Amino acid sequence: MSNIKEVAQRAGVSISTVSRVMNNSKRVSPELAEKVRTVAFELGYNANQAAQSLRGAKSKRIAVIITSLSRTFFTSVLEGINKIADDCGYTILLAETHDDLTREIELVNNFVSQWVDGIILASSAYGKDQFTRNYISSLARLEKKGRRVPVVTLEYAFEHSDIDAVVIDSEKAAYHAVTYLIEQIGRRDIVHISLPSTHFMGRQRITGYLRALHDAGIPMRSDYIMQGDYTTYSGYRVVKLLIQTGKHFDAVFCANDQMAVGAILACNECGVSIPDQVAIVGNDDIFAASLVRPSLTSIQVPKYELGMSAMLRLQERLEEDAPHRQRIVTLDTQFVERGSTLKGYQEDLKNLVW
Amino acid sequence: MSNIKEVAQRAGVSISTVSRVMNNSKRVSPELAEKVRTVAFELGYNANQAAQSLRGAKSKRIAVIITSLSRTFFTSVLEGINKIADDCGYTILLAETHDDLTREIELVNNFVSQWVDGIILASSAYGKDQFTRNYISSLARLEKKGRRVPVVTLEYAFEHSDIDAVVIDSEKAAYHAVTYLIEQIGRRDIVHISLPSTHFMGRQRITGYLRALHDAGIPMRSDYIMQGDYTTYSGYRVVKLLIQTGKHFDAVFCANDQMAVGAILACNECGVSIPDQVAIVGNDDIFAASLVRPSLTSIQVPKYELGMSAMLRLQERLEEDAPHRQRIVTLDTQFVERGSTLKGYQEDLKNLVW
DNA sequence: TTGAAAGCGGTACCAG
DNA sequence: CTGGTACCGCTTTCAA
């Protein structure tokens, strides 16, 4: 890999000229341009991006900070981000927080000092305490060389902030799912397996669940809300316990698909028939939902689009000069009925992209 | 985010001194050091990494180039890489090739011009043609500022090359799996669903499959080798077709788990009992193998360790001065028996990490 | 122990 | 249209 100096010498022109040719920035005579291009090609010249960043305050690099790659959800989001980033000539710096806020803050600082142009963040900053509020407001003021480093959050939006977000209305989706179980499937004793209580989306889903019960005039029972931890096994364990203790329930609404898959496996194992005795609804519609039997009714979240949308949002921010107030893009979910709520559902793999 | 100049001014010292303090590079009087540290902290100073790279020819960044994030396999590998990279203070630049060699080459060049310190690569360079050979030998000569940019390949090693690799002996694993089907389960009419024919690992698995048949004295039948394309649906389609055309077979060995899951779903759907009528073995042991029913017997590939190992290898290369010949780390696979080959297998979710 | 100054590889302004 | 030059932020050598 050679540098611009070598190219300039070999082509017998000035460094400025080489730069102009490589960036098509100003008019250069055809002959010179041609010569420079040839030499550059021969030498396999590629502009050093460290130097470009240093000079121009642009790195064409963005950071993507997610909680964990093992959450299939984020893998799809990441693919969406990557698609658009590629198209726009951005490279992705990837990191995982594993739900650790301290780590998240470290990562953000580190990325800013790497001069990324922007950050896409799945934040774990759910708290209302002063420390968290300070962090969130600092996020809106990240900068390098006097230029803002814009942040776009995934899944949920910070309140009272200028930070853009691409979100899902989880409350509404949960409400819809539970209402469906009540009205369409005729269930009343609906268990909810939730995410860890600190999780923002988890709380939204609980709210939606409760509102649906309330609107249907079904009294809420706090012992019907069981906390899971994202994993398949936690869903399995909860449902198995429920069955073994003989508690009556005729439906389960899970805060994610992994736990819902666990719930299905538990029912199958105990001879509880789905959907006759227990109907099950998940959340996210990851590919595993189509794989289990019966297949899982779920709330389809446009994960790939979520990623694309976040990157597009970021890209817009990067291109606009004037600062703007917070813009929140809300993506629609779609309710997908399958065998875990529909009797005699005709299984079909054709639409599975996996 | 401020720069070193500001810190120096505010602390009333020279830039050199600040640099020395921040890097603990040379002795600085305690008082000055203290003052500098305080000011740096107050200003939230973080050394600009673009400048550091430019100066020092190290970026503390490595590139990870994989084929596709949707291959669950790579997600786990990526987690392993990330774990070690984090520990060593490296940041990951991520990209997907989607099995496109041209794209792969582009990405490699781009990353070198970004001055990554090293590259971990899941290559699609399977061909023997001159173009491919040139590319492979160029990979061994990547450099920035006179320093080698080492490459470590995942899954398979280039022949006649200095490029390190972390691999799996797919041929042996496939041989083991098929021999198991023959000797332990007593099957003879074993179908193999392969990967696209250009895929190196796919070819190795075919070789292992054929050798096992040969050693058992079972004549090979070319119509038993069916080509799949990684996806669940392709496995499903192939097996369904086999059943519908009434061709006899009593076992299926699939080149990956996704296709094996498809095979299981097809059998279930057609009322073909597993493992009584058809035994099924997959490859990779991704989490879905534990999710389907019956659960899938598979070849467990240490994906996370593969990633860790690759990053450790790269790290070693980065720290050593003298060039070395190719070093290949081969990781062992483990054969995991489950319900798709074992009658009356007791399903258990406890060990599933998902 | 400290400071000044030379570059790393580009870009962009200014003069010719 | 072309070349010279200052500078981006940092590290490191050389002098003081």
XYZ file of C-alpha atoms (C1' of nucleotides) in Angstrom:
740
model
C 0.000 0.000 0.000
C 1.536 3.237 -1.081
C 0.839 6.820 -0.157
C -0.025 9.913 -2.076
C 3.586 11.095 -2.148
C 4.775 8.049 -4.021
C 1.988 8.385 -6.516
C 2.818 12.029 -7.036
C 6.504 11.304 -7.584
C 5.924 8.407 -9.944
C 3.427 10.398 -11.935
C 5.668 13.441 -11.920
C 2.998 15.741 -10.557
C 2.285 17.512 -7.325
C 0.566 15.981 -4.377
C -2.277 18.449 -4.752
C -2.927 17.214 -8.238
C -3.113 13.617 -7.141
C -5.536 14.583 -4.428
C -7.669 16.477 -6.912
C -7.761 13.567 -9.284
C -8.596 11.002 -6.648
C -11.458 13.068 -5.318
C -12.613 14.603 -8.593
C -12.592 17.766 -6.584
C -11.392 20.247 -9.175
C -10.701 20.327 -12.846
C -7.489 18.642 -13.881
C -6.328 18.309 -17.441
C -7.337 14.976 -18.959
C -3.758 13.905 -19.650
C -2.570 14.466 -16.112
C -5.665 12.898 -14.660
C -5.172 9.857 -16.824
C -1.546 9.514 -15.850
C -2.293 9.869 -12.176
C -5.038 7.300 -12.344
C -2.785 4.810 -14.062
C 0.013 5.212 -11.585
C -2.383 5.080 -8.660
C -3.853 1.875 -9.978
C -0.475 0.313 -10.591
C 0.657 1.108 -7.090
C -2.621 -0.055 -5.636
C -3.023 3.301 -4.045
C -5.821 3.840 -1.567
C -6.147 7.041 0.390
C -5.247 6.564 4.025
C -8.410 7.083 5.957
C -6.711 7.947 9.197
C -5.217 10.967 7.486
C -8.490 11.825 5.843
C -10.326 11.694 9.142
C -7.716 13.763 10.849
C -7.913 16.409 8.223
C -11.557 16.395 7.351
C -13.272 15.472 10.601
C -15.172 12.757 8.809
C -14.304 9.136 9.199
C -17.084 7.492 7.228
C -17.366 5.168 10.136
C -20.331 4.726 12.426
C -20.622 2.810 15.659
C -23.349 0.302 16.331
C -23.770 -0.502 19.986
C -26.181 -3.295 20.790
C -26.829 -5.275 23.929
C -25.990 -8.718 22.675
C -25.513 -10.531 19.421
C -27.135 -13.612 20.848
C -30.451 -11.794 20.815
C -31.450 -12.849 17.334
C -33.502 -9.712 17.168
C -30.414 -7.552 16.923
C -28.748 -9.702 14.325
C -31.518 -8.813 11.912
C -31.404 -5.176 12.904
C -27.690 -5.192 12.291
C -28.160 -6.602 8.829
C -30.525 -3.770 8.024
C -28.078 -1.196 9.299
C -25.277 -2.788 7.363
C -27.243 -2.749 4.153
C -27.762 1.002 4.190
C -24.356 1.739 5.646
C -22.786 -0.123 2.747
C -24.799 1.820 0.231
C -23.742 5.096 1.792
C -20.095 4.131 2.103
C -20.038 3.830 5.863
C -18.175 1.155 7.760
C -19.586 -0.277 10.946
C -17.803 -0.478 14.260
C -19.584 -3.040 16.371
C -19.812 -3.479 20.118
C -21.962 -5.232 22.691
C -22.920 -3.812 26.090
C -24.456 -6.959 27.583
C -26.942 -4.645 29.273
C -24.249 -2.972 31.311
C -24.760 0.778 31.393
C -21.230 1.491 32.579
C -19.877 -0.445 29.651
C -22.242 1.409 27.351
C -20.930 4.768 28.488
C -17.348 3.595 28.098
C -18.085 2.426 24.589
C -19.736 5.663 23.577
C -16.753 7.674 24.773
C -14.352 5.355 23.138
C -16.163 5.573 19.826
C -16.307 9.322 19.938
C -12.570 9.424 20.450
C -12.286 7.185 17.440
C -14.084 9.928 15.587
C -16.992 7.916 14.348
C -19.390 10.082 12.401
C -22.413 8.812 14.276
C -23.732 6.198 16.647
C -26.640 3.789 16.529
C -27.430 2.721 20.028
C -29.588 0.131 21.721
C -29.343 1.730 25.107
C -29.777 0.249 28.547
C -30.287 3.669 30.095
C -33.734 3.036 31.499
C -33.302 4.635 34.910
C -34.663 7.985 36.049
C -31.818 8.714 38.419
C -29.550 11.703 38.081
C -26.626 9.708 36.791
C -28.649 8.246 33.945
C -30.209 11.610 33.107
C -26.766 13.163 32.923
C -25.598 10.453 30.615
C -28.593 10.849 28.344
C -28.182 14.567 28.095
C -24.475 14.145 27.419
C -25.387 11.886 24.505
C -27.056 14.818 22.832
C -23.863 16.836 23.080
C -21.257 14.478 21.717
C -18.935 16.175 19.351
C -15.654 15.993 17.557
C -13.959 19.019 16.161
C -16.957 21.174 16.857
C -19.197 18.887 14.834
C -22.060 17.003 16.426
C -21.793 13.257 16.558
C -25.437 12.307 16.119
C -26.948 9.371 17.942
C -29.987 7.356 16.916
C -31.495 4.984 19.438
C -33.128 1.690 18.611
C -36.408 0.424 19.986
C -37.086 3.223 22.381
C -36.722 6.984 22.522
C -35.262 9.031 25.339
C -37.729 11.480 26.817
C -36.990 15.190 26.883
C -34.102 14.754 24.547
C -33.019 15.754 21.086
C -31.870 12.275 20.229
C -33.565 10.665 17.276
C -35.016 7.222 17.582
C -36.567 4.450 15.592
C -39.110 2.720 17.726
C -41.903 0.234 17.946
C -45.082 0.898 19.852
C -44.773 -2.089 22.143
C -47.608 -1.063 24.368
C -50.045 -0.967 21.500
C -48.786 -4.238 20.061
C -49.107 -5.963 23.428
C -52.569 -4.521 23.855
C -53.540 -5.831 20.474
C -52.160 -9.293 21.178
C -53.917 -9.676 24.504
C -57.165 -8.254 23.181
C -56.942 -10.777 20.381
C -56.559 -13.609 22.897
C -59.617 -12.382 24.754
C -61.908 -11.493 21.896
C -60.930 -13.778 19.054
C -59.753 -16.824 20.944
C -62.007 -16.390 23.935
C -59.439 -16.653 26.692
C -59.636 -14.955 30.084
C -56.926 -16.430 32.257
C -53.946 -15.001 30.476
C -50.485 -15.330 31.914
C -47.809 -12.853 30.894
C -44.164 -13.819 30.919
C -42.270 -10.579 31.054
C -38.743 -9.340 30.525
C -36.547 -8.320 33.450
C -38.363 -5.496 35.220
C -35.824 -2.817 34.393
C -36.287 -3.296 30.681
C -38.188 -0.460 29.076
C -39.850 -2.520 26.366
C -40.734 -5.102 28.992
C -42.568 -2.498 31.035
C -44.399 -1.249 27.985
C -45.605 -4.742 27.245
C -46.866 -5.178 30.768
C -48.763 -1.913 30.453
C -50.355 -3.036 27.214
C -51.252 -6.366 28.734
C -52.894 -4.715 31.734
C -54.776 -2.203 29.645
C -56.209 -4.960 27.485
C -57.402 -6.875 30.533
C -58.863 -3.714 31.997
C -60.717 -2.786 28.836
C -62.179 -6.269 28.693
C -63.279 -6.030 32.294
C -61.026 -8.856 33.384
C -59.504 -8.280 36.810
C -55.764 -8.372 36.781
C -54.008 -10.979 38.852
C -50.507 -10.154 39.879
C -49.633 -13.822 40.111
C -50.248 -14.055 36.384
C -47.289 -11.833 35.645
C -44.163 -13.951 35.723
C -40.724 -12.565 35.112
C -38.545 -14.220 32.513
C -35.038 -13.379 31.380
C -35.162 -13.474 27.569
C -34.063 -17.114 27.352
C -36.015 -20.053 26.027
C -35.346 -21.935 29.193
C -36.911 -19.270 31.385
C -40.171 -19.498 29.415
C -40.036 -23.249 29.655
C -39.413 -23.210 33.384
C -42.185 -20.755 34.173
C -44.833 -22.618 32.226
C -43.776 -25.980 33.526
C -44.024 -24.665 37.065
C -47.444 -23.221 36.363
C -48.645 -26.563 35.065
C -47.131 -28.540 37.874
C -48.655 -26.360 40.560
C -52.015 -26.854 38.918
C -52.731 -23.167 38.490
C -55.414 -22.563 35.912
C -54.606 -20.534 32.803
C -55.748 -20.784 29.228
C -53.304 -18.488 27.432
C -49.777 -17.139 27.690
C -48.542 -13.886 26.243
C -44.751 -13.787 26.202
C -42.637 -10.663 25.948
C -40.367 -12.312 23.426
C -40.383 -15.286 21.106
C -37.568 -17.158 22.755
C -39.559 -17.469 25.953
C -42.687 -18.316 23.967
C -40.848 -21.178 22.307
C -39.942 -22.398 25.782
C -43.592 -22.167 26.758
C -44.598 -24.283 23.777
C -42.007 -26.924 24.571
C -43.215 -27.064 28.174
C -46.827 -27.544 27.130
C -45.900 -30.221 24.616
C -43.877 -32.018 27.202
C -46.687 -31.995 29.749
C -49.334 -33.040 27.310
C -51.122 -29.719 27.467
C -52.614 -29.177 24.059
C -51.978 -25.995 22.124
C -54.095 -24.048 21.340
C -57.030 -25.996 22.803
C -56.057 -25.829 26.431
C -53.503 -23.078 26.240
C -53.044 -20.512 23.480
C -49.646 -18.868 23.172
C -48.537 -15.574 21.668
C -44.975 -14.372 21.377
C -43.345 -11.120 20.459
C -40.865 -10.212 17.695
C -41.561 -12.981 15.200
C -38.045 -14.279 14.891
C -37.513 -17.232 12.574
C -37.796 -19.761 15.382
C -41.481 -18.858 15.598
C -42.030 -20.631 12.287
C -39.919 -23.589 13.310
C -41.643 -24.847 16.437
C -44.755 -26.968 16.321
C -47.304 -25.753 16.586
C -45.830 -22.665 15.053
C -46.008 -19.533 17.125
C -48.466 -16.699 16.756
C -46.439 -13.567 17.236
C -46.089 -9.867 16.827
C -43.971 -9.279 13.805
C -41.485 -6.504 14.359
C -39.812 -5.234 11.189
C -36.296 -5.828 12.438
C -34.453 -5.384 9.165
C -36.421 -2.221 8.459
C -35.715 -0.999 11.956
C -32.012 -1.210 11.195
C -32.343 0.373 7.770
C -34.481 3.126 9.142
C -32.046 3.906 11.934
C -29.161 4.147 9.498
C -31.174 6.346 7.151
C -32.089 8.598 10.031
C -28.465 8.865 11.030
C -27.444 9.559 7.485
C -29.947 12.416 7.284
C -28.601 13.908 10.474
C -25.107 13.659 9.122
C -25.991 15.527 6.006
C -27.993 18.321 7.491
C -26.234 21.340 8.862
C -28.724 22.873 11.213
C -29.512 21.115 14.477
C -33.017 19.751 14.782
C -35.347 18.679 17.486
C -35.895 15.026 18.255
C -37.419 13.021 15.471
C -38.971 9.688 16.263
C -39.819 7.161 13.608
C -42.380 4.623 14.732
C -42.538 1.423 12.756
C -45.672 -0.640 12.591
C -45.846 -4.160 13.835
C -47.976 -6.804 12.278
C -49.833 -9.493 14.100
C -49.142 -12.932 12.647
C -51.513 -15.742 13.475
C -50.168 -19.267 13.507
C -50.765 -22.645 15.068
C -50.294 -21.669 18.697
C -53.605 -19.816 18.695
C -55.323 -21.185 15.593
C -56.785 -24.645 15.648
C -56.045 -26.673 12.543
C -53.617 -24.081 11.240
C -51.985 -25.154 8.005
C -48.228 -25.008 8.597
C -46.178 -23.577 5.776
C -42.461 -23.012 5.550
C -42.354 -21.217 2.275
C -42.152 -17.743 3.708
C -39.442 -18.521 6.167
C -36.241 -16.728 5.326
C -33.712 -18.679 7.288
C -14.305 16.512 23.197
C -11.156 18.511 23.435
C -7.724 17.983 22.000
C -4.273 17.753 23.441
C -3.520 21.391 22.737
C -6.353 22.639 24.893
C -5.323 20.381 27.718
C -1.760 21.620 27.451
C -2.828 25.272 27.508
C -5.230 24.860 30.396
C -2.644 22.950 32.388
C 0.052 25.420 31.467
C 2.413 22.755 30.141
C 3.704 21.656 26.795
C 1.936 19.278 24.484
C 4.761 16.808 24.888
C 4.201 16.682 28.596
C 0.529 15.958 28.214
C 1.333 13.193 25.793
C 3.855 11.729 28.211
C 1.398 11.803 31.063
C -1.440 10.270 29.106
C 0.724 7.415 27.921
C 2.877 7.024 31.029
C 5.643 6.957 28.491
C 8.363 8.840 30.330
C 8.994 10.274 33.754
C 7.100 13.432 34.526
C 7.196 15.180 37.879
C 4.304 14.113 40.107
C 2.899 17.637 40.391
C 2.748 18.220 36.669
C 1.352 14.771 36.049
C -1.357 15.361 38.607
C -2.300 18.721 37.153
C -2.442 17.355 33.634
C -4.593 14.448 34.698
C -7.032 16.742 36.462
C -7.374 19.081 33.535
C -7.681 16.195 31.100
C -10.441 14.686 33.180
C -12.304 17.974 33.516
C -12.189 18.539 29.797
C -13.179 14.955 29.108
C -10.102 14.564 27.015
C -9.636 11.440 24.957
C -6.776 11.078 22.534
C -7.880 11.292 18.950
C -7.345 7.888 17.485
C -7.168 9.059 13.918
C -4.110 11.075 14.813
C -2.667 8.236 16.826
C -3.063 5.847 13.936
C -1.600 8.275 11.502
C 1.396 8.750 13.672
C 1.923 5.329 15.082
C 0.709 3.004 12.361
C -1.494 1.176 14.836
C -5.212 1.686 14.931
C -6.263 -0.843 17.545
C -8.951 -1.790 15.109
C -9.421 -5.099 13.376
C -11.759 -6.055 10.562
C -14.048 -9.042 10.694
C -15.330 -10.102 7.316
C -17.958 -12.812 7.322
C -20.302 -14.096 4.651
C -23.590 -13.318 6.310
C -24.930 -12.460 9.708
C -28.017 -14.511 9.044
C -25.900 -17.622 9.258
C -26.331 -18.154 12.972
C -23.010 -19.904 12.932
C -21.152 -16.663 12.372
C -23.052 -14.776 15.009
C -21.562 -17.063 17.632
C -18.124 -16.838 16.074
C -18.427 -13.077 16.119
C -19.277 -13.105 19.807
C -16.137 -15.087 20.491
C -14.024 -12.693 18.473
C -15.587 -9.742 20.207
C -14.895 -11.173 23.633
C -11.160 -11.405 23.065
C -10.974 -8.217 21.043
C -12.554 -6.359 23.940
C -10.078 -7.796 26.370
C -7.173 -6.756 24.181
C -8.528 -3.290 23.512
C -9.396 -3.842 19.876
C -12.468 -2.513 18.178
C -14.207 -4.524 15.500
C -15.061 -3.308 12.032
C -17.713 -5.593 10.633
C -18.671 -6.454 7.076
C -20.562 -9.112 5.143
C -19.580 -10.484 1.741
C -22.724 -12.454 1.000
C -20.446 -15.006 -0.645
C -19.369 -12.539 -3.280
C -15.626 -12.780 -3.904
C -15.446 -9.435 -5.658
C -17.067 -7.792 -2.700
C -14.674 -9.630 -0.414
C -11.663 -8.245 -2.236
C -13.110 -4.758 -2.188
C -13.676 -5.013 1.534
C -10.178 -6.239 2.234
C -8.676 -3.324 0.324
C -10.951 -0.880 1.952
C -10.077 -2.120 5.401
C -6.379 -1.999 4.709
C -6.734 1.612 3.643
C -8.522 2.197 6.921
C -5.370 0.933 8.535
C -6.904 -1.872 10.492
C -4.245 -3.762 12.404
C -5.459 -7.130 11.221
C -8.253 -9.014 9.504
C -10.310 -12.047 10.426
C -11.791 -13.462 7.281
C -14.381 -16.044 6.360
C -13.306 -16.227 2.749
C -15.221 -17.305 -0.318
C -12.022 -17.794 -2.289
C -12.517 -21.467 -3.051
C -11.482 -21.446 -6.678
C -8.214 -22.734 -8.135
C -8.120 -20.245 -10.982
C -5.361 -17.725 -11.450
C -7.430 -14.794 -10.317
C -8.246 -16.448 -7.025
C -4.670 -17.584 -6.505
C -3.457 -14.062 -7.043
C -5.911 -12.749 -4.552
C -4.886 -15.303 -1.955
C -1.226 -14.583 -2.358
C -1.904 -10.865 -2.169
C -3.610 -11.460 1.151
C -0.324 -12.617 2.580
C 1.310 -9.362 1.577
C -1.076 -6.756 2.875
C 0.701 -3.956 4.571
C 0.419 -0.438 5.881
C 3.428 1.693 6.515
C 5.765 -1.190 5.956
C 4.040 -3.271 8.592
C 2.241 -6.477 7.760
C -1.477 -6.557 8.184
C -1.991 -10.142 9.289
C -4.991 -12.145 8.197
C -6.518 -15.133 9.963
C -9.081 -17.193 8.102
C -12.028 -18.915 9.649
C -13.155 -22.475 8.979
C -10.691 -23.290 6.294
C -7.040 -22.684 5.533
C -5.576 -21.541 2.231
C -3.143 -24.030 0.773
C 0.442 -23.027 0.003
C 0.058 -19.847 1.948
C 1.437 -18.138 5.019
C -1.963 -17.134 6.224
C -2.955 -18.456 9.617
C -6.248 -20.201 10.068
C -8.537 -21.633 12.682
C -10.315 -24.598 11.239
C -12.529 -27.563 11.824
C -11.850 -30.958 10.322
C -15.140 -31.218 8.491
C -14.171 -34.289 6.571
C -13.436 -36.236 9.707
C -16.569 -35.002 11.436
C -18.715 -35.973 8.479
C -17.034 -39.356 8.309
C -17.758 -39.881 11.964
C -21.397 -38.876 11.617
C -22.081 -41.144 8.674
C -20.194 -44.052 10.205
C -22.311 -43.585 13.291
C -25.474 -43.782 11.223
C -24.238 -46.994 9.663
C -22.761 -48.757 12.638
C -24.708 -47.509 15.623
C -28.070 -46.855 14.081
C -27.846 -49.505 11.410
C -28.743 -47.427 8.384
C -27.562 -48.011 4.850
C -29.570 -45.790 2.565
C -28.183 -42.487 3.651
C -29.026 -39.317 1.796
C -26.706 -36.350 2.036
C -27.998 -32.818 1.655
C -25.006 -30.745 0.748
C -24.059 -27.097 0.566
C -23.690 -25.318 -2.758
C -20.979 -27.173 -4.645
C -18.463 -24.356 -4.632
C -18.369 -24.263 -0.868
C -15.171 -25.706 0.517
C -16.642 -27.050 3.732
C -19.467 -28.528 1.716
C -17.030 -30.468 -0.440
C -15.174 -31.716 2.606
C -18.405 -33.019 4.057
C -19.205 -34.834 0.859
C -15.766 -36.428 0.927
C -16.274 -37.590 4.490
C -19.682 -38.932 3.643
C -18.323 -40.906 0.687
C -15.363 -42.267 2.605
C -17.653 -43.539 5.350
C -19.858 -45.294 2.839
C -16.837 -46.756 1.127
C -15.284 -48.031 4.344
C -18.568 -49.684 5.222
C -18.749 -51.303 1.834
C -21.887 -49.445 0.872
C -21.957 -48.451 -2.783
C -22.367 -44.783 -3.275
C -25.395 -43.529 -5.149
C -25.085 -40.167 -6.768
C -28.814 -39.633 -6.551
C -28.438 -39.666 -2.782
C -26.425 -36.488 -2.838
C -28.807 -33.580 -3.020
C -27.716 -30.002 -3.133
C -29.178 -27.563 -0.643
C -28.509 -23.876 -0.164
C -28.041 -23.406 3.604
C -31.698 -22.560 4.226
C -34.209 -24.512 6.243
C -36.589 -24.456 3.352
C -34.127 -26.155 1.015
C -33.758 -29.071 3.430
C -37.485 -29.253 3.760
C -38.051 -29.202 0.025
C -35.479 -31.879 -0.745
C -36.787 -34.330 1.821
C -40.379 -33.717 0.926
C -39.583 -34.414 -2.695
C -37.730 -37.584 -1.749
C -40.714 -38.825 0.219
C -43.220 -37.901 -2.433
C -41.314 -39.639 -5.191
C -41.225 -42.744 -3.022
C -37.490 -43.103 -3.091
C -36.262 -45.284 -0.270
C -33.897 -43.876 2.336
C -33.514 -44.468 6.029
C -31.237 -41.647 7.072
C -30.271 -38.106 6.109
C -26.986 -36.428 6.848
C -27.234 -32.671 6.336
C -24.329 -30.325 5.797
C -25.818 -27.813 8.206
C -28.415 -27.700 10.937
C -30.757 -25.322 9.232
C -31.331 -27.800 6.413
C -31.589 -30.644 8.926
C -34.340 -28.784 10.722
C -36.113 -28.503 7.399
C -35.674 -32.227 6.916
C -37.242 -32.934 10.293
C -40.188 -30.692 9.566
C -40.741 -32.438 6.239
C -40.722 -35.880 7.844
C -43.074 -34.780 10.586
C -45.417 -33.297 8.066
C -45.497 -36.457 5.947
C -45.923 -38.758 8.896
C -42.510 -40.314 8.448
C -41.344 -41.210 11.917
C -37.979 -40.054 13.210
C -35.766 -41.875 13.994
C -37.637 -45.138 13.282
C -38.072 -44.724 9.568
C -35.558 -41.976 8.958
C -32.690 -40.929 11.211
C -31.351 -37.415 10.772
C -28.000 -35.851 11.578
C -27.117 -32.200 11.175
C -23.931 -30.213 11.326
C -22.897 -27.266 13.559
C -25.206 -27.780 16.517
C -26.769 -24.371 16.521
C -29.401 -23.691 19.169
C -32.266 -24.607 16.855
C -31.049 -28.200 17.011
C -32.260 -28.370 20.609
C -35.531 -26.665 19.770
C -37.043 -28.941 17.146
C -38.824 -32.141 18.028
C -37.414 -34.624 17.930
C -34.292 -32.688 18.752
C -31.495 -32.942 16.277
C -28.408 -35.102 16.545
C -25.585 -32.952 15.301
C -21.909 -32.257 15.079
C -21.102 -29.666 17.643
C -18.677 -27.105 16.321
C -17.133 -24.857 18.973
C -18.236 -21.630 17.348
C -17.509 -19.285 20.196
C -14.083 -20.862 20.680
C -13.461 -20.613 16.958
C -13.923 -16.872 17.198
C -11.843 -16.549 20.343
C -9.115 -18.648 18.880
C -8.990 -16.622 15.675
C -8.688 -13.394 17.587
C -5.981 -14.824 19.839
C -4.092 -16.005 16.800
C -4.330 -12.579 15.241
C -3.237 -10.954 18.469
C -0.162 -13.179 18.573
C 0.716 -12.234 15.012
C 0.336 -8.601 15.861
C 2.718 -8.833 18.746
C 5.433 -10.836 17.143
C 8.019 -9.095 15.067
C 9.459 -11.812 12.881
C 7.335 -13.254 10.097
C 6.296 -16.854 10.530
C 5.072 -19.646 8.382
C 1.427 -20.601 8.301
C 0.002 -21.803 11.572
C -3.235 -23.702 11.551
C -5.269 -24.315 14.680
C -7.683 -27.195 14.345
C -10.551 -27.283 16.788
C -12.257 -30.493 17.717
C -15.888 -31.148 17.076
C -18.069 -33.186 19.324
C -20.805 -35.488 18.225
C -24.055 -34.852 20.091
C -26.714 -37.517 20.044
C -30.314 -36.468 20.370
C -33.814 -37.556 19.438
C -33.409 -37.568 15.676
C -31.279 -40.700 15.853
C -32.021 -42.004 19.344
C -35.319 -43.696 20.030
C -36.969 -42.619 23.278
C -34.462 -39.870 23.805
C -35.213 -37.818 26.905
C -35.476 -34.223 25.771
C -33.866 -31.656 28.024
C -33.656 -27.928 27.640
C -31.447 -27.183 30.574
C -28.239 -26.947 28.614
C -29.604 -24.720 25.921
C -28.029 -21.298 26.024
C -30.453 -19.232 24.057
C 12.384 16.801 33.738
C 10.602 19.745 30.191
C 9.756 22.098 25.645
C 10.282 22.742 20.627
C 9.807 20.848 16.371
C 9.469 17.345 12.787
C 6.562 14.517 10.637
C 2.507 10.676 9.831
C -0.861 11.244 4.873
C -3.999 13.832 3.405
C -6.978 18.394 1.993
C -7.726 22.988 0.775
C -6.466 27.560 0.258
C -3.580 30.784 -2.136
C -0.557 32.288 -5.554
C 1.129 31.782 -10.044
C -5.010 24.321 -14.433
C -1.122 23.489 -11.311
C 2.149 23.689 -7.400
C 3.403 25.272 -2.748
C 2.125 25.281 1.873
C -0.301 25.314 6.275
C -2.557 22.416 9.196
C -5.526 18.297 11.329
C -3.849 15.889 16.620
C -0.568 13.123 18.231
C 4.131 10.856 19.229
C 8.882 11.045 19.498
C 13.521 12.731 19.004
C 16.544 16.239 20.138
C 18.096 20.142 22.913
C 17.966 22.735 26.801
